[in-house]
XYZ file of C-alpha atoms in Angstrom:
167
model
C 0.000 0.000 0.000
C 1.704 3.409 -0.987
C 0.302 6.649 0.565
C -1.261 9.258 -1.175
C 1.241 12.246 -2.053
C 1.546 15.426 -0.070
C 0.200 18.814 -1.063
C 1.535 20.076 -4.586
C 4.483 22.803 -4.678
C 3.702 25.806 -5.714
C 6.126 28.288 -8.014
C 6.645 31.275 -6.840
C 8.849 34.433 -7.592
C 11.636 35.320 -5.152
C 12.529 38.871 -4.291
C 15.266 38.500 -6.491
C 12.889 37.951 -9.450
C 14.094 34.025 -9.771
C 11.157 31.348 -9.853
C 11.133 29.073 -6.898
C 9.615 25.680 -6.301
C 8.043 25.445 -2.514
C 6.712 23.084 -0.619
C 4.494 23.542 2.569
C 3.997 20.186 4.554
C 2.877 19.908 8.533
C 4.273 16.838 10.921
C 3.002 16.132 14.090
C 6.038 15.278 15.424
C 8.000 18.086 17.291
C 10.690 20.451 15.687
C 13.280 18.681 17.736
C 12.240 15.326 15.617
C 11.682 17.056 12.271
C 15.307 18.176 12.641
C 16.787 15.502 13.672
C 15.165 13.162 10.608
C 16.461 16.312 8.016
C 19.913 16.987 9.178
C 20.933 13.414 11.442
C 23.011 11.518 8.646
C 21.457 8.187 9.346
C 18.092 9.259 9.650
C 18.954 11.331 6.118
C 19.635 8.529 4.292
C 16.380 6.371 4.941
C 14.333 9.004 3.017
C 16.934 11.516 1.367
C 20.283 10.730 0.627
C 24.062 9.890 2.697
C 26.101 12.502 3.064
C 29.756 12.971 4.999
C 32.066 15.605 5.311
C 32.287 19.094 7.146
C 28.456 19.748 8.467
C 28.899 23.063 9.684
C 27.560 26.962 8.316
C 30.487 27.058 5.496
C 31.308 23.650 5.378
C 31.144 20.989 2.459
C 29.632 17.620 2.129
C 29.602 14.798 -0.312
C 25.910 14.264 -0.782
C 24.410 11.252 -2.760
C 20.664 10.866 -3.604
C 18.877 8.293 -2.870
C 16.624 6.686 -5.684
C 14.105 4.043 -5.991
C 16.114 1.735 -7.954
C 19.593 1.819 -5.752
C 21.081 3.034 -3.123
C 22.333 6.411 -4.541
C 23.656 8.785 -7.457
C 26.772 9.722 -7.619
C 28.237 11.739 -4.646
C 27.812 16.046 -4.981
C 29.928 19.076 -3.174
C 27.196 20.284 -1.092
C 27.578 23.727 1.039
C 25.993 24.697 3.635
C 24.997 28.452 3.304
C 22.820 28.660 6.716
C 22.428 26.363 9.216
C 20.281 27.521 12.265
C 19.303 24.285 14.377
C 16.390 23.805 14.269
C 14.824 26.070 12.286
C 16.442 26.466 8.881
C 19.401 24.868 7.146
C 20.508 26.072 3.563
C 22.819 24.683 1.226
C 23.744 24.998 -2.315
C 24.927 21.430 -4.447
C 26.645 21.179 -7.257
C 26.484 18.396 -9.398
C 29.348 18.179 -12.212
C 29.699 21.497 -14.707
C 25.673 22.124 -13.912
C 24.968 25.555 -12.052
C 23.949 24.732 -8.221
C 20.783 23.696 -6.876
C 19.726 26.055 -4.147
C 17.923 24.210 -1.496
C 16.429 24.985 1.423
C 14.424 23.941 4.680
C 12.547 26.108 7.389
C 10.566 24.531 10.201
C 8.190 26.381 12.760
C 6.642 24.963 15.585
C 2.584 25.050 15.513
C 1.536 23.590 18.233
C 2.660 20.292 19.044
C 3.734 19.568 15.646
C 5.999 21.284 13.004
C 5.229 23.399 9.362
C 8.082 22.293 7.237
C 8.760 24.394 4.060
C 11.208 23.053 1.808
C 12.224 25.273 -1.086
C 14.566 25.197 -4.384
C 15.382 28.164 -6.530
C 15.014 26.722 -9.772
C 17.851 27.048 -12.391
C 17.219 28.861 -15.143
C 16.930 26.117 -17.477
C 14.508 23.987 -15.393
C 10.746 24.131 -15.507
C 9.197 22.943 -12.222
C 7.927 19.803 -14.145
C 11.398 19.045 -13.807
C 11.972 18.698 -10.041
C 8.221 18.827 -8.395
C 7.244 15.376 -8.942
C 10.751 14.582 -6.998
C 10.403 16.968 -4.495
C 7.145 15.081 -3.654
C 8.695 11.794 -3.781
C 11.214 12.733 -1.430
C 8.749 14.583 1.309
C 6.524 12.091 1.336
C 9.393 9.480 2.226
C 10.339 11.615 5.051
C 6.487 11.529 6.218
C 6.739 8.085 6.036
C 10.453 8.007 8.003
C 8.798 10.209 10.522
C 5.170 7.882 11.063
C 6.705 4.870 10.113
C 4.218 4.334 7.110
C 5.305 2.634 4.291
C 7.432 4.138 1.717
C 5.894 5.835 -1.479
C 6.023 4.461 -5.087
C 8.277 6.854 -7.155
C 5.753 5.507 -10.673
C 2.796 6.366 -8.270
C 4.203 9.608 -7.103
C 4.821 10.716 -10.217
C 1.782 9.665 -12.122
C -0.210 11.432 -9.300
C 1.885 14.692 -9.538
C 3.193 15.375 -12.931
C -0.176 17.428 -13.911
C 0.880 19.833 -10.991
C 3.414 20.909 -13.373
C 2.976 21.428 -16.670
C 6.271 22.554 -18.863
């Protein structure tokens, strides 16, 4: 049984006039928890990706994806641009000669649970048809880390997101 995706992204334009692909989702497990499952590298992997290195504001990283098929892409020089714990990290990866991926996550406490917004500033040669269907993949397998519900179908996820974002 696969769960039903989370809430679309939406696209929206940043105050420095560059489209950005956000996501709004809300845990009931406390900021302490959220935090721990975003930025603890064992917890990371089971729904993100592995990462080592330097995990500090200004530091680097090897990060590696995590797909449906193995057990990761090819390793990327991740900084990390902010890092407030626990309320926002920031970091930018680059993958190869391609311009970096600007990625970001704030979490607020609302009452006993926690609003996560996770955010990318899309590149100029990506539509959001190009990442939103992942970016839903991947949120919903940390929902599923965090409730310990089963993981989602990347085929499912994307057949039940793709129309969110036409190119």
């Amino acid at each position: 049984m696969t769960a039903a995706p989370g809430p679309a992204g939406e696209v929206r334009r940043g105050p420095d006039g560059r489209s950005r692909l956000v996501f709004r989702r809300v845990f009931p497990d406390p900021i302490d928890e959220v935090w721990s499952a975003v930025t603890d590298p064992a917890r990371c992997a089971r729904w993100f990706g592995t990462w080592t290195g330097d995990a500090r504001l200004g530091g680097t990283v090897a990060l590696s994806l995590t797909s449906d098929e193995d057990s990761g892409g090819p390793p990327a020089d991740t900084l990390i641009t902010e890092c407030d714990p626990p309320h926002r990290l920031a970091v930018q990866v680059t993958e190869g000669g391609d311009s970096a991926w600007e990625l970001s996550v704030s979490l607020h406490p609302t009452g006993t649970g926690t609003v996560l917004t996770f955010e990318q500033v899309l590149p100029g040669t990506f539509s959001p048809a190009d990442a939103g269907p992942g970016w839903h993949w991947y949120l919903d397998r940390l929902s599923a880390v965090l409730s310990g519900g089963p993981m989602p179908d990347w085929e499912a996820t994307l057949a039940a997101t793709a129309q969110h974002y036409p190119r």
